[in-house]
């Protein structure tokens, strides 16, 4: 089985290259039109000179150009939406879901409870105050607003699950589950683990290759200072803020050891389990000691204080404590906004670059959590992201130059994907304005967003390239189609985004087909009494000349079949992405350390979407037999990860595992041959 858009036949990778750029544009890494003087130099009133144009550019420049290209398309899409609230696809041959079927919003079936120029400047621009930003600015910034309708909890409220009461039985909202958890207990007095120099080096290396690869915010100098401080053990006579940072780096380095090397299996020898448990306990000791000194980070206003707050958020993410994670993301984001809004006379270029990197790290993590807890208050960081420079050069984070370059490219790829995901959620699922329930608007938006997703994938560096393919039968733990673990993690992001992009088609079909007949074939009596066609066929032309949306002329049989095929193909794109997202999940270190809580909810949502589709025979036929492996695969991973991360387990993750188990049970009932039971009945 392959996806509708088999990547093997896709276009070859191409990268934009500009042969002439002035010295200033080259140093600032922005586009240059090649004129003398160029537009950028005219705008900034600078001398425009052309130096050594034969210098080859690094890979960072290439991916930045790719980001620019994606941002340009997103900006054009936003401009179209802002100009017309009923924006539809500009390609007239694309079928539009007509209002003839009645407004999806009226049905209420799914009402759950850019940059034009990317400026890489040495100094960030002044951030406008969040209170001054209006809705128009949300189109310029990739903002994920509160109360969107794409969370797993929103999916669980779909009416299609009313026949599965056990899915919602004893369900507790995620917020209340997490709010009721006991506080983390700390011991009196400071207890610092004894570490040899070799052990300290090993833990700091683990931090450098894991956390500092995903979020490259810590400089080599900072790592060397942490190594000296921890090795000497002189914590009392040193600056408390730097001690706090060193302790947090060690804590995250320890849990990096816990989560490393689990991509294929969590079934480890007992000796290895004990070794990882020791690192977990050591990490907790360092973290507890850091918490006792954290007051200095709250009181200080500096890049290092902000860094400490962000690292606390990361450790709480490892502990699967989403509310505490959110609290410290917000605290770090607030300090970022403050430091970016006021330029300090004593601020060095290193501090400025560090705060920009922390800004983008907070942006990614805040958006990830808001994707599943949609009522969380916004820090305001997303509302100014278009005015903040992307991470730049001159900030050394790794001892190996090649790894540092790969880390920078990976960070840029993650930022670009998170911005795209935010736009997808905002354009399709924003409460009150999202197009997912407006069958006149979403087809064009879906098509354009999918184009941006493919653009993002095209500009990925070779090390992170991936294939979208079905795992071989029996490849329960092996990972295929990627060159690196980081490529595997980015593939999961890609599949998440693709499933959310195409979900409106599935929602529309589920809502229409639940009435018992196919929406693409049933007739509609128009106001004049003639028989028209409902749904996506209402705008299908009767012949080679297009017929308007409100036309009563009957579409030709050939065009009806073509439109029906395209709509079902789009539903299949959503279902395939959900199933591939599940089956390609592995124990990526970043997933275990940072994203276990988020991943459990996302996977529960994917299983619910597949369950809803299984109940409709027309949609069930689009899903392959691989679905029978999905539930057990997820439960094995999530339960194994929780054991590896040790107690206390997360009640949110446990509840997600329960939902996955129940969804798996009902799916198996459907595939057993249509037992006419109260739960699991197929609608035809």
XYZ file of C-alpha atoms in Angstrom:
684
model
C 0.000 0.000 0.000
C 1.293 3.477 -0.867
C 0.071 6.980 -0.266
C -1.775 8.800 -3.004
C 1.197 11.065 -3.616
C 3.941 8.485 -3.887
C 7.121 10.339 -3.128
C 9.184 8.172 -5.428
C 7.685 9.920 -8.445
C 7.923 13.385 -6.964
C 10.107 16.166 -8.266
C 13.805 16.075 -7.631
C 15.205 18.242 -4.876
C 15.965 21.754 -6.054
C 17.460 24.636 -4.150
C 17.222 28.296 -5.057
C 20.558 29.937 -5.705
C 21.277 33.634 -6.198
C 24.469 34.207 -8.158
C 24.891 37.870 -7.232
C 24.378 39.395 -3.784
C 25.873 42.563 -2.375
C 28.209 42.387 0.597
C 25.622 43.662 3.085
C 22.858 41.281 1.970
C 25.347 38.411 1.993
C 26.436 39.196 5.559
C 22.829 39.629 6.749
C 21.679 36.506 4.882
C 18.753 38.235 3.205
C 17.641 38.281 -0.389
C 19.373 40.668 -2.768
C 17.869 41.716 -6.087
C 21.346 42.132 -7.627
C 20.830 45.769 -8.604
C 23.306 48.553 -7.869
C 22.299 49.772 -5.390
C 19.993 46.933 -4.340
C 16.559 47.488 -2.777
C 17.706 46.384 0.674
C 20.572 48.880 0.770
C 18.293 51.664 -0.479
C 15.754 50.883 2.252
C 18.415 50.901 4.992
C 20.416 53.809 3.515
C 23.628 51.770 3.329
C 26.417 51.699 0.772
C 25.860 48.895 -1.697
C 29.074 47.121 -2.669
C 29.802 43.840 -4.382
C 32.864 41.934 -3.228
C 33.964 38.351 -3.707
C 30.881 36.794 -5.280
C 32.671 33.530 -5.923
C 32.492 32.581 -2.271
C 30.418 29.468 -1.916
C 27.567 29.556 0.520
C 27.011 27.120 3.318
C 24.106 24.787 3.760
C 22.578 27.165 6.291
C 22.049 29.714 3.502
C 20.314 27.108 1.385
C 17.812 26.090 4.014
C 17.186 29.749 4.827
C 16.273 30.257 1.184
C 13.921 27.314 1.479
C 12.333 28.874 4.556
C 11.973 32.138 2.632
C 10.250 30.343 -0.225
C 7.764 28.637 2.076
C 7.140 31.888 3.931
C 6.443 33.659 0.654
C 3.723 31.167 -0.262
C 2.226 31.352 3.227
C 2.175 35.131 3.036
C 0.387 34.983 -0.325
C -2.159 32.561 1.119
C -2.784 34.827 4.081
C -3.161 37.834 1.802
C -5.801 36.022 -0.217
C -7.686 35.005 2.914
C -7.516 38.525 4.316
C -8.810 39.960 1.040
C -11.715 37.540 0.753
C -13.382 35.715 3.638
C -14.708 33.209 1.114
C -11.339 32.440 -0.403
C -11.419 29.318 -2.549
C -8.857 27.667 -4.728
C -7.709 29.757 -7.631
C -7.709 26.715 -9.896
C -11.211 26.527 -11.313
C -10.991 22.824 -12.084
C -10.669 21.962 -8.390
C -14.050 20.881 -6.978
C -15.456 23.132 -4.299
C -17.607 21.794 -1.497
C -20.805 23.661 -2.194
C -23.292 25.124 0.231
C -25.920 22.995 -1.466
C -25.383 20.381 1.209
C -26.131 22.919 3.887
C -23.575 24.588 6.060
C -21.384 22.226 7.969
C -21.364 24.752 10.744
C -25.107 24.553 10.862
C -24.907 20.823 11.306
C -22.623 21.359 14.253
C -21.218 17.870 13.972
C -17.674 18.763 14.881
C -18.071 21.628 17.349
C -15.793 20.346 20.065
C -16.101 21.498 23.794
C 4.296 35.475 6.949
C 7.144 36.948 6.345
C 7.655 38.866 3.053
C 11.327 39.302 3.782
C 13.136 37.253 6.382
C 15.538 39.672 8.017
C 18.602 38.141 9.616
C 19.978 41.173 11.432
C 22.654 41.449 14.085
C 20.169 42.978 16.509
C 16.475 42.043 16.822
C 13.913 44.702 16.027
C 11.772 46.238 18.712
C 8.841 43.947 19.452
C 5.397 45.570 19.434
C 3.389 45.124 22.597
C 1.017 42.132 22.299
C -1.937 44.328 23.280
C -1.368 46.444 20.186
C -1.638 43.527 17.799
C -4.863 43.006 15.888
C -6.269 40.137 13.877
C -4.479 41.266 10.743
C -1.156 40.738 12.466
C -2.133 37.137 13.182
C -1.874 36.579 9.444
C 1.651 37.973 9.417
C 2.693 35.988 12.498
C 2.257 32.220 12.758
C -0.016 32.367 15.796
C -1.841 29.387 17.273
C -4.763 30.995 19.083
C -6.405 29.598 22.186
C -9.603 27.544 22.006
C -8.910 26.010 18.608
C -10.833 22.833 17.729
C -8.131 20.393 16.643
C -7.178 18.930 20.032
C -7.644 15.263 20.893
C -10.248 16.287 23.468
C -12.176 18.052 20.704
C -12.042 14.935 18.533
C -13.321 12.822 21.422
C -16.447 15.011 21.491
C -17.352 14.191 17.902
C -20.909 12.781 17.808
C -19.634 9.745 15.894
C -18.326 8.342 19.193
C -21.688 8.482 20.953
C -22.086 4.782 20.153
C -18.854 4.029 22.026
C -19.709 5.092 25.588
C -16.677 3.354 27.089
C -14.392 5.784 25.254
C -15.669 8.608 27.430
C -16.481 6.597 30.538
C -14.693 7.992 33.575
C -12.893 10.454 31.306
C -11.342 13.374 33.164
C -10.202 16.520 31.404
C -6.459 16.733 30.956
C -6.226 19.942 32.941
C -8.035 18.506 35.964
C -6.040 15.287 35.787
C -2.796 17.207 35.898
C -4.003 19.767 38.411
C -4.847 17.014 40.906
C -1.370 15.471 40.838
C 0.648 15.705 44.058
C 3.448 18.230 44.142
C 7.036 17.188 43.631
C 8.620 16.712 47.020
C 12.094 18.068 47.681
C 14.520 17.064 50.386
C 15.867 19.470 52.949
C 19.393 20.626 52.351
C 21.468 20.420 49.179
C 22.740 17.037 48.069
C 25.125 17.061 45.110
C 26.041 13.746 43.468
C 29.707 12.814 43.416
C 30.981 12.585 39.852
C 34.389 11.757 38.423
C 35.725 13.925 35.624
C 35.002 11.150 33.127
C 31.393 10.869 34.301
C 30.911 14.645 34.103
C 32.326 14.657 30.565
C 30.013 11.801 29.563
C 26.903 13.559 30.905
C 27.796 16.900 29.313
C 28.500 15.160 26.012
C 25.043 13.566 26.200
C 23.531 17.016 26.739
C 25.484 18.446 23.807
C 24.438 15.684 21.391
C 20.790 15.601 22.480
C 19.198 18.666 24.113
C 21.700 21.128 22.655
C 21.254 19.592 19.207
C 17.458 20.034 19.268
C 17.541 23.434 20.994
C 21.040 24.876 20.357
C 20.972 27.552 23.043
C 24.066 26.655 25.095
C 27.465 27.831 23.925
C 30.650 25.810 24.141
C 31.974 28.330 26.667
C 28.937 27.719 28.874
C 29.475 23.960 28.685
C 33.128 24.362 29.609
C 32.192 26.584 32.564
C 29.631 23.999 33.701
C 32.262 21.246 33.416
C 34.721 23.211 35.556
C 32.126 24.136 38.153
C 30.715 20.602 38.545
C 34.184 19.012 38.585
C 35.458 21.400 41.254
C 32.266 21.036 43.284
C 32.620 24.563 44.650
C 28.950 25.531 44.428
C 28.757 28.002 47.292
C 31.507 30.412 46.254
C 30.351 30.801 42.648
C 27.675 32.983 41.088
C 24.357 31.339 41.977
C 22.864 31.915 38.520
C 25.737 30.109 36.825
C 25.544 27.334 39.403
C 21.824 26.979 38.682
C 22.521 26.738 34.944
C 25.276 24.140 35.453
C 23.002 21.997 37.643
C 20.208 22.129 35.050
C 22.594 21.202 32.239
C 23.747 18.205 34.266
C 20.138 17.204 35.031
C 19.194 17.307 31.349
C 22.418 15.501 30.437
C 21.491 12.678 32.828
C 18.016 12.196 31.354
C 19.543 12.395 27.880
C 21.396 9.248 28.940
C 18.091 7.704 30.047
C 16.329 8.319 26.728
C 19.169 7.591 24.291
C 19.368 4.506 22.085
C 15.732 3.396 22.408
C 14.684 3.895 18.791
C 14.371 0.175 18.123
C 13.208 -1.218 21.462
C 12.777 -0.538 25.170
C 13.400 -4.215 25.963
C 16.777 -3.858 27.641
C 18.887 -6.146 29.826
C 18.358 -5.685 33.535
C 21.858 -4.257 33.968
C 21.137 -1.581 31.379
C 17.837 -0.730 33.051
C 19.629 -0.272 36.366
C 22.232 1.953 34.741
C 19.533 4.178 33.242
C 17.633 4.241 36.543
C 20.804 5.509 38.217
C 21.083 8.320 35.680
C 17.419 9.175 36.229
C 17.938 9.387 40.005
C 21.073 11.487 39.506
C 19.226 13.811 37.161
C 16.482 14.285 39.742
C 19.094 15.198 42.373
C 20.655 17.844 40.130
C 17.210 19.167 39.203
C 16.102 19.375 42.823
C 19.255 21.296 43.715
C 18.642 23.667 40.799
C 15.051 24.303 41.908
C 16.329 25.525 45.278
C 18.456 28.141 43.515
C 15.880 29.059 40.887
C 14.828 32.235 42.684
C 17.896 33.932 41.207
C 16.644 33.177 37.683
C 13.240 34.663 38.508
C 14.805 37.800 39.964
C 17.490 38.319 37.308
C 16.769 39.752 33.860
C 19.372 38.258 31.534
C 19.801 35.672 28.815
C 21.245 33.162 31.309
C 18.280 33.598 33.672
C 15.949 33.016 30.723
C 17.967 29.957 29.754
C 17.560 28.514 33.263
C 13.773 28.930 33.110
C 13.625 27.221 29.726
C 15.714 24.285 30.948
C 13.387 23.862 33.922
C 10.511 23.635 31.417
C 12.392 20.935 29.497
C 12.948 18.859 32.626
C 9.291 19.131 33.590
C 8.497 17.973 30.036
C 10.618 14.879 30.677
C 8.674 14.341 33.925
C 5.442 14.552 31.876
C 4.205 17.491 33.939
C 2.496 19.650 31.275
C 1.149 22.381 33.565
C 4.530 22.980 35.162
C 6.179 22.810 31.742
C 3.765 25.450 30.524
C 4.407 27.669 33.528
C 8.148 27.800 32.874
C 7.797 28.118 29.102
C 5.641 31.166 29.762
C 8.150 32.570 32.257
C 11.029 32.105 29.818
C 8.977 33.543 26.953
C 8.089 36.620 29.001
C 11.757 37.301 29.752
C 12.525 36.813 26.051
C 9.937 39.433 25.101
C 11.322 41.835 27.700
C 14.931 41.434 26.583
C 14.025 41.691 22.899
C 11.926 44.805 23.477
C 14.686 46.757 25.231
C 18.225 46.758 23.898
C 20.797 46.817 26.660
C 23.963 48.838 26.365
C 25.902 46.055 28.041
C 24.404 43.259 25.935
C 26.921 41.349 23.841
C 26.256 39.779 20.458
C 26.485 36.375 22.161
C 23.751 37.304 24.631
C 21.573 38.645 21.833
C 21.983 35.480 19.808
C 21.317 33.316 22.866
C 18.061 35.092 23.656
C 16.923 34.755 20.038
C 17.561 31.014 20.162
C 15.692 30.698 23.455
C 12.852 32.720 21.907
C 12.465 30.242 19.042
C 12.801 27.267 21.391
C 9.981 28.661 23.542
C 7.940 29.324 20.416
C 8.190 25.687 19.343
C 7.479 24.202 22.761
C 4.656 26.597 23.655
C 2.893 25.848 20.372
C 3.312 22.100 20.913
C 1.539 22.299 24.259
C -1.133 24.691 23.033
C -1.921 22.188 20.275
C -3.342 19.811 22.911
C -4.344 22.186 25.738
C -6.125 24.821 23.704
C -7.348 26.910 26.652
C -3.859 27.675 27.888
C -3.194 31.430 28.044
C -0.812 32.726 25.404
C 2.495 34.271 26.414
C 2.373 36.589 23.405
C 5.586 35.216 21.938
C 3.909 33.996 18.735
C 2.409 37.416 18.045
C 5.829 38.957 17.438
C 7.693 36.052 15.849
C 7.854 37.721 12.420
C 9.865 40.609 13.902
C 12.506 38.377 15.507
C 15.493 37.167 13.519
C 16.033 33.486 12.962
C 19.076 31.876 14.614
C 22.277 33.105 13.029
C 25.948 32.244 12.836
C 28.756 33.124 15.214
C 27.360 31.240 18.208
C 29.388 28.094 18.806
C 27.327 25.297 20.360
C 29.242 22.107 19.515
C 32.822 20.969 19.627
C 32.410 19.411 16.187
C 31.801 21.910 13.370
C 29.803 19.470 11.263
C 27.500 18.604 14.157
C 27.040 22.298 14.892
C 25.988 22.917 11.300
C 23.593 19.952 11.370
C 22.113 21.228 14.634
C 21.533 24.673 13.128
C 19.825 23.176 10.086
C 17.675 20.929 12.241
C 16.641 23.864 14.437
C 15.640 25.885 11.377
C 13.658 22.938 10.004
C 11.789 22.573 13.318
C 11.031 26.304 13.465
C 9.722 26.317 9.913
C 7.545 23.247 10.539
C 6.118 24.699 13.748
C 5.230 27.922 11.948
C 3.469 25.927 9.248
C 1.606 23.831 11.825
C 0.443 26.986 13.569
C -0.906 28.382 10.333
C -2.675 25.106 9.588
C -4.377 25.110 12.988
C -5.225 28.789 12.726
C -6.593 28.774 9.182
C -8.592 25.578 9.528
C -9.474 25.173 13.210
C -9.498 28.590 14.898
C -12.728 28.873 16.853
C -15.182 31.070 14.963
C -12.966 31.734 11.939
C -11.440 28.364 11.002
C -12.388 27.034 7.583
C -12.573 23.323 8.454
C -16.374 23.426 8.736
C -16.875 25.753 5.778
C -17.062 23.535 2.729
C -16.823 26.566 0.435
C -13.485 27.683 1.860
C -11.424 24.745 3.002
C -10.664 22.981 -0.346
C -8.516 25.846 -1.597
C -6.832 26.347 1.742
C -6.080 22.627 2.070
C -4.528 22.521 -1.376
C -2.332 25.524 -0.678
C -1.219 24.308 2.748
C -0.326 20.900 1.350
C 1.816 22.676 -1.223
C 3.662 24.485 1.579
C 4.201 21.180 3.372
C 5.792 19.667 0.276
C 7.971 22.778 -0.085
C 9.199 22.314 3.482
C 10.111 18.714 2.787
C 11.910 19.612 -0.440
C 14.387 21.944 1.263
C 15.361 19.562 4.066
C 19.085 18.768 4.161
C 20.063 15.318 2.966
C 20.824 14.138 6.504
C 17.199 14.749 7.510
C 15.529 13.550 4.313
C 12.924 10.829 4.668
C 10.645 8.622 2.639
C 6.947 8.298 3.338
C 6.368 4.579 3.143
C 4.597 1.758 4.896
C 6.837 -0.136 7.307
C 7.588 -3.663 6.064
C 5.504 -6.433 7.559
C 7.220 -7.670 10.694
C 9.350 -4.519 11.060
C 7.955 -3.930 14.514
C 10.914 -2.009 15.859
C 13.139 -1.384 12.848
C 12.867 2.047 11.274
C 13.016 2.445 7.501
C 13.006 5.302 5.030
C 15.253 7.652 7.048
C 18.987 8.184 7.332
C 19.079 9.537 10.865
C 16.958 9.538 14.011
C 16.387 13.254 13.477
C 14.967 12.517 10.042
C 12.595 10.048 11.675
C 11.406 12.695 14.138
C 10.863 15.231 11.329
C 8.885 12.626 9.387
C 6.533 12.333 12.359
C 6.052 16.106 12.278
C 5.378 15.951 8.552
C 2.758 13.217 8.951
C 1.079 15.081 11.807
C 0.828 18.185 9.668
C -0.462 16.276 6.639
C -3.188 14.519 8.621
C -4.390 17.800 10.139
C -4.345 19.538 6.752
C -6.585 16.923 5.113
C -8.841 16.296 8.126
C -11.570 18.759 6.937
C -12.348 16.437 4.007
C -12.768 13.519 6.374
C -14.894 15.568 8.766
C -17.134 16.656 5.906
C -17.528 13.098 4.628
C -18.200 11.710 8.109
C -20.861 14.307 8.741
C -22.513 13.739 5.377
C -22.261 9.940 5.263
C -23.605 9.512 8.785
C -27.053 10.315 7.404
C -26.981 6.975 5.601
C -26.400 7.878 1.956
C -23.505 9.050 -0.124
C -23.317 12.843 -0.407
C -21.644 12.607 -3.777
C -24.560 10.849 -5.431
C -27.776 11.856 -3.690
C -29.959 14.406 -5.524
C -30.937 17.828 -4.303
C -34.201 19.577 -5.068
C -33.414 23.189 -5.953
C -35.673 26.167 -5.367
C -37.015 25.866 -8.903
C -37.939 22.247 -8.349
C -35.248 20.794 -10.609
C -32.972 18.075 -9.387
C -29.420 19.270 -8.781
C -26.432 17.713 -7.098
C -25.320 18.232 -3.546
C -21.951 18.637 -1.959
C -18.686 18.749 -3.871
C -20.415 18.014 -7.160
C -22.479 21.178 -7.062
C -19.632 23.054 -8.767
C -18.553 20.316 -11.154
C -18.983 21.470 -14.784
C -21.562 19.792 -17.016
C -19.143 19.892 -19.936
C -15.775 21.329 -20.754
C -17.050 24.801 -19.914
C -17.314 25.493 -16.204
C -20.694 25.821 -14.554
C -21.072 28.198 -11.608
C -21.441 27.026 -8.053
C -25.129 27.874 -7.969
C -25.873 26.419 -11.377
C -28.644 23.838 -11.609
C -27.186 22.220 -14.711
C -26.422 18.590 -14.042
C -22.704 17.750 -14.071
C -21.521 15.196 -16.560
C -21.122 11.627 -15.325
C -17.383 11.720 -16.054
C -16.839 14.920 -14.073
C -18.890 13.532 -11.185
C -16.658 10.470 -11.028
C -13.523 12.598 -11.208
C -14.725 14.832 -8.385
C -15.790 11.896 -6.235
C -12.420 10.245 -6.783
C -10.559 13.415 -5.758
C -12.614 13.889 -2.587
C -12.132 10.293 -1.524
C -8.432 10.570 -2.370
C -8.177 13.550 -0.013
C -9.926 11.558 2.714
C -7.444 8.763 2.083
C -4.572 11.245 2.410
C -5.776 12.072 5.919
C -6.291 8.429 6.897
C -2.973 7.296 5.439
C -1.146 10.080 7.265
C -2.799 9.095 10.565
C -1.899 5.435 10.145
C 1.634 6.134 8.927
C 2.110 8.517 11.842
C 1.262 5.664 14.204
C 3.196 2.877 12.505
C 6.367 4.951 12.008
C 6.518 6.047 15.636
C 9.668 4.885 17.393
C 11.515 5.683 20.587
C 13.209 8.807 19.279
C 15.240 10.405 22.032
C 13.575 13.781 21.516
C 10.136 12.176 21.752
C 10.961 10.434 25.021
C 12.687 13.375 26.670
C 10.439 16.234 25.554
C 7.345 14.960 23.737
C 6.036 11.823 25.471
C 3.002 13.622 26.900
C 2.234 15.406 23.623
C 2.840 12.243 21.598
C 0.426 10.143 23.679
C -2.413 12.590 23.061
C -1.597 12.989 19.384
C -1.617 9.217 18.890
C -4.905 8.841 20.768
C -6.360 11.454 18.423
C -5.094 9.575 15.367
C -6.677 6.338 16.623
C -9.997 8.131 17.179
C -9.959 9.527 13.635
C -9.324 6.036 12.243
C -12.097 4.571 14.403
C -14.590 7.162 13.170
C -13.698 6.347 9.562
C -13.929 2.587 10.139
C -17.616 2.863 10.947
C -18.410 4.120 7.425
C -18.009 1.426 4.782
C -17.013 3.901 2.039
C -14.213 5.245 4.244
C -13.324 1.891 5.767
C -12.404 0.669 2.290
C -9.724 3.383 2.141
C -7.865 1.969 5.152
C -5.462 -0.918 4.774
C -5.146 -3.944 7.046
C -2.168 -2.302 8.775
C -4.694 -0.622 11.047
C -4.961 -3.858 13.032
C -1.337 -3.395 14.154
C -1.751 0.235 15.217
C -3.210 -0.047 18.704
C -0.875 -2.728 20.032
C 2.120 -0.908 18.537
C 1.213 2.318 20.347
C 0.426 0.677 23.666
C 3.701 -1.223 23.677
C 5.660 1.967 23.047
C 3.844 4.242 25.489
C 3.752 1.714 28.326
C 7.428 0.902 27.743
C 8.385 4.571 27.753
C 6.575 5.212 31.010
C 8.426 2.318 32.636
C 11.726 3.626 31.309
C 10.986 7.122 32.612
C 9.953 5.596 35.944
C 7.329 6.654 38.455
C 5.309 8.638 38.931
C 3.557 7.848 35.673
C 1.539 10.513 33.932
C -2.249 10.201 34.386
C -2.709 11.953 31.039
C -0.554 9.385 29.271
C -2.350 6.558 31.101
C -5.704 7.937 29.976
C -4.458 8.220 26.401
C -3.353 4.573 26.524
C -6.876 3.652 27.708
C -8.442 5.530 24.785
C -6.055 3.836 22.367
C -6.913 0.416 23.830
C -10.665 1.017 23.561
C -10.364 2.395 20.020
C -8.299 -0.656 19.066
C -10.984 -2.959 20.498
C -13.759 -1.329 18.488
C -11.671 -1.284 15.318
C -11.035 -5.011 15.676
C -14.778 -5.573 16.105
C -15.406 -3.775 12.827
C -12.788 -5.819 10.984
C -13.989 -9.132 12.367
C -16.817 -9.162 9.872
C -19.428 -6.712 11.007
C -20.773 -8.137 14.231
C -24.035 -6.329 14.750
C -23.242 -5.234 18.267
C -24.345 -2.121 20.021
C -20.810 -0.769 19.811
C -18.792 -1.033 16.629
C -21.663 -1.188 14.118
C -20.743 -0.192 10.568
C -22.907 2.366 8.808
C -23.471 1.734 5.134
